[in-house]
Coordinates of C-alpha atoms and ligand atoms in Angstrom, one line a residue:
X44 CA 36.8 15.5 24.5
X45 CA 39.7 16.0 22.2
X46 CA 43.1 15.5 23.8
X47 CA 46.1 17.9 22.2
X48 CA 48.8 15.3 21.3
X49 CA 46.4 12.4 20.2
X50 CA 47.4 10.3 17.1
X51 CA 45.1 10.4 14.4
X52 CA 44.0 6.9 15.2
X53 CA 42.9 7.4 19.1
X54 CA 41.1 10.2 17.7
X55 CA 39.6 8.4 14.9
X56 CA 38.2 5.9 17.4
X57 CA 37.3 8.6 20.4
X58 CA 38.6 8.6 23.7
X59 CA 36.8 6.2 25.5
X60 CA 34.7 5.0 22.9
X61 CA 33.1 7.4 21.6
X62 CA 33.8 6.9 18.1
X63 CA 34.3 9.8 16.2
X64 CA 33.8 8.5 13.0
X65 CA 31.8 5.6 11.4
X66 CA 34.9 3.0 11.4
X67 CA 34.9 2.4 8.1
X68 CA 35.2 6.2 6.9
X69 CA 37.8 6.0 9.6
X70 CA 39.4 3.6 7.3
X71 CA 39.7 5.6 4.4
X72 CA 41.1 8.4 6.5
X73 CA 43.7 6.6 7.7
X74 CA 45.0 5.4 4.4
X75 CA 44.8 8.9 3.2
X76 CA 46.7 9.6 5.6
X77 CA 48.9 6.8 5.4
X78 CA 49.6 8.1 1.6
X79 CA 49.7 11.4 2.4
X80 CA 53.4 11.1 4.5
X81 CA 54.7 9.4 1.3
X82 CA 53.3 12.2 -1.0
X83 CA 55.0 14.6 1.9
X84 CA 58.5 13.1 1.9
X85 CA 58.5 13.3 -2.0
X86 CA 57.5 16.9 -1.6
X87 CA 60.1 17.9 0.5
X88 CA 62.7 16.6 -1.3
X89 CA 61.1 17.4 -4.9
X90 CA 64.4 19.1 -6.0
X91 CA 66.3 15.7 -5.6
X92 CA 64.3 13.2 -6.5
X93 CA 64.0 14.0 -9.8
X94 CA 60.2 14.7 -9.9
X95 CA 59.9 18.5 -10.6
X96 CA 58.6 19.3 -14.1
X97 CA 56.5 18.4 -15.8
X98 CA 55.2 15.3 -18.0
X99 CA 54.5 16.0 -21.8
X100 CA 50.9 15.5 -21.3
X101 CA 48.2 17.9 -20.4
X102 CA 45.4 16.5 -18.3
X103 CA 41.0 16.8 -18.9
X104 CA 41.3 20.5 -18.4
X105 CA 43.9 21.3 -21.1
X106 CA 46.5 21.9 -18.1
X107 CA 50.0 21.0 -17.7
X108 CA 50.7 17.9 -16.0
X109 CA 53.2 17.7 -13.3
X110 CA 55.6 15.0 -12.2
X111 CA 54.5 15.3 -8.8
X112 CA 50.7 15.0 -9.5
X113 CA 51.0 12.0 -11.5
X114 CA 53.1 10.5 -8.9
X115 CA 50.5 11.6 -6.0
X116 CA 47.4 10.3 -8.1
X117 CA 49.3 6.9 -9.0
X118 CA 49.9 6.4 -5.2
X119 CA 46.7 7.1 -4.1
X120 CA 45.0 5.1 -6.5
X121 CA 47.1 2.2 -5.9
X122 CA 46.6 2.7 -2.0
X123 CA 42.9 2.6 -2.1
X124 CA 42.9 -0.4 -4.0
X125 CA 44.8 -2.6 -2.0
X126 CA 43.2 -1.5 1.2
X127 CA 39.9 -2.2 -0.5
X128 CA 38.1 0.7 1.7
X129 CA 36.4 2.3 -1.3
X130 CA 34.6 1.1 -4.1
X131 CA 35.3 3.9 -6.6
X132 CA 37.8 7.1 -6.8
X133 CA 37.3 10.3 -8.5
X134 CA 40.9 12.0 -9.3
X135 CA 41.4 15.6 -11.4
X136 CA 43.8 13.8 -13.1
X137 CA 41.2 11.1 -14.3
X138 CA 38.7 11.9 -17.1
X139 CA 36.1 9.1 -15.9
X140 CA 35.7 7.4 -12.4
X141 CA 38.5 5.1 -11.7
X142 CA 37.3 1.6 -10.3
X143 CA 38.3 -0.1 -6.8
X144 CA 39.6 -3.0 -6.4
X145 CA 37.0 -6.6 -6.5
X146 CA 37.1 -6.7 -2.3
X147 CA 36.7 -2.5 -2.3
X148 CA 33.4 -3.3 -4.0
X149 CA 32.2 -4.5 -0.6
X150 CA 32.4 -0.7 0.5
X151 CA 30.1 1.5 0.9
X152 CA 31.9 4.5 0.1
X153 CA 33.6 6.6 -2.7
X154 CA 36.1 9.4 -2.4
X155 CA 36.9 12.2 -4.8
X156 CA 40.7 13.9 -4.6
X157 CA 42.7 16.8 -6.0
X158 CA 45.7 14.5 -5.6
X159 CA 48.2 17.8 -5.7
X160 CA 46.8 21.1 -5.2
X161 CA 48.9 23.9 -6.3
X162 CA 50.7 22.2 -9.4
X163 CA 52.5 25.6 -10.4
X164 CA 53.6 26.1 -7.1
X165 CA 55.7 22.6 -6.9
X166 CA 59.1 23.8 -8.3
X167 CA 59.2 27.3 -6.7
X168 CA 59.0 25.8 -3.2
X169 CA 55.1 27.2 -2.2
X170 CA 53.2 25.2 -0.1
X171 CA 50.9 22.7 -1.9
X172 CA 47.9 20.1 -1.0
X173 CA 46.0 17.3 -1.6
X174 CA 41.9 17.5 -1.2
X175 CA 39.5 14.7 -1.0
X176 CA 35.9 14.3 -0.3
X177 CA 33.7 11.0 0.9
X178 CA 30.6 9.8 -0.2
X179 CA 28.3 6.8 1.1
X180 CA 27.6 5.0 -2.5
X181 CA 23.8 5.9 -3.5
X182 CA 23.3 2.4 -5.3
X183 CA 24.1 -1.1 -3.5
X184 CA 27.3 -2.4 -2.6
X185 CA 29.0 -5.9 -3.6
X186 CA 29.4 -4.1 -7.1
X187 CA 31.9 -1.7 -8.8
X188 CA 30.8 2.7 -8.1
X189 CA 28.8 4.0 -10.8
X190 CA 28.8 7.6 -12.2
X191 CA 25.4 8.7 -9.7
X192 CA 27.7 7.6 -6.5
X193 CA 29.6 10.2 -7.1
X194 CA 27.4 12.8 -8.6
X195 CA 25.9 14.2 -5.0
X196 CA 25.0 17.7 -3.6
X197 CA 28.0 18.7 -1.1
X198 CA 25.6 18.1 1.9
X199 CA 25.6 14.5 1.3
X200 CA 29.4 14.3 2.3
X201 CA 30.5 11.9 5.0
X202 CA 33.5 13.9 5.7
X203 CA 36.3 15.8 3.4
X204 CA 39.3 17.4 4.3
X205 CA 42.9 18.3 3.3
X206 CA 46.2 17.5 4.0
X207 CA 49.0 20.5 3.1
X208 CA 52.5 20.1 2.3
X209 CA 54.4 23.4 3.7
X210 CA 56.4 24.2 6.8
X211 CA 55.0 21.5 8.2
X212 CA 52.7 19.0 7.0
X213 CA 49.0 18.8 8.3
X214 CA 45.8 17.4 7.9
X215 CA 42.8 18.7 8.7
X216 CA 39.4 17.0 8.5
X217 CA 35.6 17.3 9.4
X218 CA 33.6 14.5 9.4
X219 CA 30.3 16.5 10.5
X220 CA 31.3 17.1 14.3
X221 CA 33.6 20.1 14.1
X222 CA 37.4 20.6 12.2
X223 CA 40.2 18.9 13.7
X224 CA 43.5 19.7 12.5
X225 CA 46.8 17.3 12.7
X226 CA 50.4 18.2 12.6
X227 CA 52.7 15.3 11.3
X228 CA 55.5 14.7 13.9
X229 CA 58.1 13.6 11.1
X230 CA 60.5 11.9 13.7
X231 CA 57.6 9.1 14.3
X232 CA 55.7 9.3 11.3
X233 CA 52.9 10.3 13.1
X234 CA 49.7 12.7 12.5
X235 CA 49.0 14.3 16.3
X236 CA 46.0 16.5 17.1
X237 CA 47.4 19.9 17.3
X238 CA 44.3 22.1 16.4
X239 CA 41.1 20.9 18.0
X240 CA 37.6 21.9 17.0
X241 CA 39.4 24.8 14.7
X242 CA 36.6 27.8 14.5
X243 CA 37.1 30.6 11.8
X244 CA 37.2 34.4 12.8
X245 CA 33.7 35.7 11.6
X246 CA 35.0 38.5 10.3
X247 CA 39.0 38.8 8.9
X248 CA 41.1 41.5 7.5
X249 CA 42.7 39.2 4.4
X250 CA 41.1 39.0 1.1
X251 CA 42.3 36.4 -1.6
X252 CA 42.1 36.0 -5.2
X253 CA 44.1 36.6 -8.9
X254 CA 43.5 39.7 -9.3
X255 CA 45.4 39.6 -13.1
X256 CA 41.9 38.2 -14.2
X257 CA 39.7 41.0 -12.4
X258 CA 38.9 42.7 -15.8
X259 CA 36.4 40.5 -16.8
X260 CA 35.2 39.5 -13.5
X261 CA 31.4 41.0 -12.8
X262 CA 30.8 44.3 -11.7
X263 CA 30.2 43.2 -8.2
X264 CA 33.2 41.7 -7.5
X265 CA 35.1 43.7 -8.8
X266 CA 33.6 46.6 -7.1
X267 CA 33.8 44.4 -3.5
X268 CA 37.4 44.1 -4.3
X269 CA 38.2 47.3 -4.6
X270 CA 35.8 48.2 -1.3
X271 CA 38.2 46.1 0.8
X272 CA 41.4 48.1 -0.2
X273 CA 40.0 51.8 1.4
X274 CA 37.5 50.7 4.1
X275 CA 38.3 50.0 7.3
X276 CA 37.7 46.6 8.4
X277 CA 35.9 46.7 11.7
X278 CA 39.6 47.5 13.1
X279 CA 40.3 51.0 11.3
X280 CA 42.3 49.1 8.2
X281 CA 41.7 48.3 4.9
X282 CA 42.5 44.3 4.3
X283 CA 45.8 42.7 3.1
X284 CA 45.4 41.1 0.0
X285 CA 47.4 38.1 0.2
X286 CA 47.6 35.2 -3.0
X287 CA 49.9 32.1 -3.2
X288 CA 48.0 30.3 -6.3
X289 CA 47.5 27.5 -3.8
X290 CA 43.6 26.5 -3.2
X291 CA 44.7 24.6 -0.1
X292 CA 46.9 26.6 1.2
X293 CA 45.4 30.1 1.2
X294 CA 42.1 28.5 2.3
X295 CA 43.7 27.2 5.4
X296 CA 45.3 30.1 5.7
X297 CA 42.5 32.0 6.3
X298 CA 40.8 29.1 8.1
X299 CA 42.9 29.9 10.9
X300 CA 43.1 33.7 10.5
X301 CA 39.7 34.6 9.1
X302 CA 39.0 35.9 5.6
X303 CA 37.5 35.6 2.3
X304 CA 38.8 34.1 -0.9
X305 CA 37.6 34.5 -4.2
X306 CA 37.7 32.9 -7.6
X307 CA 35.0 34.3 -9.6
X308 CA 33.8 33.4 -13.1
X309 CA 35.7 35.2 -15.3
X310 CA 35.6 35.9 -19.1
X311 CA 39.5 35.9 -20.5
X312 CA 39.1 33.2 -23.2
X313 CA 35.9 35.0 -24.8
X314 CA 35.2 32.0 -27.0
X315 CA 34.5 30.3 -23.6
X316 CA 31.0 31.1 -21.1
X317 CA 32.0 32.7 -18.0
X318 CA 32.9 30.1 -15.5
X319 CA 35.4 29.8 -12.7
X320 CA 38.5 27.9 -12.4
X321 CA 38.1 25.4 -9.4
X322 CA 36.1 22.0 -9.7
X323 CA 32.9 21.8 -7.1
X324 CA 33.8 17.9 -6.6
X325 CA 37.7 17.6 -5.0
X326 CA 38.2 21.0 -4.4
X327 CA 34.8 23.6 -3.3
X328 CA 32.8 21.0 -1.5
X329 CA 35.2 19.6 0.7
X330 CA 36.3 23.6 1.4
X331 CA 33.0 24.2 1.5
X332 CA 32.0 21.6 4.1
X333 CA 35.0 22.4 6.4
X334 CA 34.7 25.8 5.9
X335 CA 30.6 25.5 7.2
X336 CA 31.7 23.5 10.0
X337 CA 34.1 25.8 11.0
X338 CA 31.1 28.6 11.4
X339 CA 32.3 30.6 7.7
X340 CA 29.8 30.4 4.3
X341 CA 30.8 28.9 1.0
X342 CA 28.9 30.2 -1.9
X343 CA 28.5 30.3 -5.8
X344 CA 27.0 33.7 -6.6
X345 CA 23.9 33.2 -4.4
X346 CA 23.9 29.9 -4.3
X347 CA 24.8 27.9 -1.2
X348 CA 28.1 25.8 -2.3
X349 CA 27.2 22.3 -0.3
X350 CA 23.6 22.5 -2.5
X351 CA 25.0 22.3 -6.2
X352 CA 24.0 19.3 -8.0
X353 CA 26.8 18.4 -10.0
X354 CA 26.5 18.2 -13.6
X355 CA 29.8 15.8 -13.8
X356 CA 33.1 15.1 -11.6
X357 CA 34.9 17.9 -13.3
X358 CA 32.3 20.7 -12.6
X359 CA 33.3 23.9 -12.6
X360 CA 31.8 26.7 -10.3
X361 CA 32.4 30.6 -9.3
X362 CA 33.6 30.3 -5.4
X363 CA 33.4 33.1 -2.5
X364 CA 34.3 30.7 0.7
X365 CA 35.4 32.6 3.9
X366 CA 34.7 34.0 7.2
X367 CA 30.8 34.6 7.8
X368 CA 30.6 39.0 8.0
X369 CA 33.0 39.3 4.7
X370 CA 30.9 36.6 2.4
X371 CA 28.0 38.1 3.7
X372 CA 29.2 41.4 2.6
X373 CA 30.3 40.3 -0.5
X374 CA 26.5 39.1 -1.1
X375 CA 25.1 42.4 -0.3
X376 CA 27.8 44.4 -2.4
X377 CA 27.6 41.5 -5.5
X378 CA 23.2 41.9 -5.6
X379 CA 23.2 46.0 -5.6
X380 CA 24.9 45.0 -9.1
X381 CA 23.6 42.3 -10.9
Ligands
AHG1596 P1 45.6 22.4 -9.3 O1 47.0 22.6 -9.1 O2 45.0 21.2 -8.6 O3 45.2 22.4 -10.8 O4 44.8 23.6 -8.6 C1 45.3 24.9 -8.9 C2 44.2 25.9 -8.6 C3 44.1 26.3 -7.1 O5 45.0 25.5 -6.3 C4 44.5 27.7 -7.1 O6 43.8 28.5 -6.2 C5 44.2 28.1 -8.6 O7 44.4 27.0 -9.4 C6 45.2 29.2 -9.0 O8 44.7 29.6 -10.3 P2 45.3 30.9 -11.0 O9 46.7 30.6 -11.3 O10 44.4 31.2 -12.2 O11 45.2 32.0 -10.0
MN1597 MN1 43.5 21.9 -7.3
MN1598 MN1 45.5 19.2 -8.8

């Protein structure tokens, strides 16, 4: 039984010794965690400490590289290193797979990250993330991670979660026995349970996505879109569309409040295939996996998110993740017009 109040670590080993998590994973949540106040302290004081902007480099993806995620990817690197409680990273911000450190080869576990979620958001003062995912290591340990460690369906994740950087700063996790969310209490440094076994609405009244890109979206997107803006949602209103730009941040967002987010494949650079924005490895599968626990869907067209085989740690895919009724709406609306 969950206590409200409980540090992350009393969680983390179960009241009365039930442990929630495998002790190890427990490890690497911790120092995520541990990194994640740092990354949070920098955050808030972004305008002062001289890390807004950006760094004249653009990243894998062609995209502007900020100040703030170097700085977050540097530190969580470094962390997981010394602590030795993976044995091999995944970052956005890294082309390949970065190696752990010789005693992290012992592990038995990787971790892929989004080390800052919402890069365009950091100098206008929007609410920002970082996103990570946990996978037992496929070949055998006492050697560095290879590329098929990482390369797993969703389903095979030992827990993911998030930690978001905005009136206050949380963390929420799943590691397969519900969502537990954390509020950091700053004047002791301190991540306490504040949101026990968190459970989505299965049905909301916010919908989320760009909608600057919805003329090349498909038809039935776009025409499930529109449906949301003049029918009444089960409570005699159409929905509020509601967009910050921040992955983490509007999913959690309607985590709590129930709803549906969408980025679909779209078509604006035409020399380029449809595809969608988001990457299926440290962004939509450890969504997708909190988002199941927390009884909403997570999808790719038709395609169960958490089922994907990745074709590499930078995957791109199409996401619809929300509450259960509105995905499952969106699937009926999107197949009367494939
Ligand atoms: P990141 O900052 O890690 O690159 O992620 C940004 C992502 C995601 O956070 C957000 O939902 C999406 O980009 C916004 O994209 P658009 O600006 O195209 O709407
Ligand atoms: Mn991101
Ligand atoms: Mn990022």
């Amino acid at each position: 039984m969950e206590l409200i109040g409980e540090s992350l670590r009393v969680h983390l080993l179960g009241v009365g010794g039930n442990k929630k998590v495998e002790q190890a994973v427990g490890n690497v949540l911790l120092d995520l965690a541990t990194v994640a106040k740092t990354i949070a302290s920098e955050v808030n004081r972004a305008g002062l400490a001289g890390i807004i902007g950006n760094v004249n480099h653009r990243n894998v993806h062609g995209e502007q590289v900020q100040k703030l995620d170097v700085y977050a990817n540097d530190l969580i690197v470094a962390s997981l290193r010394a602590s030795g409680s993976v044995c091999g990273m995944a970052s956005e911000e890294a082309e390949d797979i970065i190696a752990s450190s010789a005693i992290g080869e012992n592990s038995e576990y990787v971790v892929c990250f989004d080390p800052l979620d919402g890069s365009s958001n950091i100098d206008v003062n929007v609410s920002i993330g970082t996103i990570f995912s946990i996978y037992k290591r496929k070949t055998r340990s006492g050697g560095p991670a290879i590329l098929d460690d990482f390369l797993q369906p969703g389903c095979n994740q030992v827990a993911a979660g998030y930690f978001v950087y905005g009136t206050s700063t949380m963390f929420v996790y799943t590691a397969g026995d519900g969502v537990h969310g954390f509020t950091l209490e700053p004047t002791i440094g301190e991540f306490r349970l504040s949101h026990p076994r968190i459970k989505t609405p299965e049905r909301g009244k916010i919908y989320s996505c760009n909608e600057g890109h919805s003329a090349t979206w498909d038809e039935g997107t776009r025409v499930y879109v529109e449906s949301l803006k003049t029918r009444s949602a089960g409570t005699g209103r159409p929905y509020s569309g509601r967009y910050v730009g921040s992955f983490v941040a509007d999913f959690h967002r309607n985590l709590l409040k129930g709803g549906i987010f969408l980025y679909p494949a779209d078509r604006r650079d035409p020399k380029r295939p449809a595809e969608g924005k988001l990457r299926l490895m440290y962004e939509c599968n450890p969504l997708a996996f909190i988002q199941e626990q927390a009884g909403g869907v997570a999808v790719e067209i038709d395609k169960r998110m958490l089922e994907i085989v990745p074709r590499g740690i930078h995957h791109r895919v199409a996401l619809v993740i929300g509450s259960r009724i509105d995905v499952e709406e969106y699937l009926a609306c999107h197949a009367q017009h494939v």
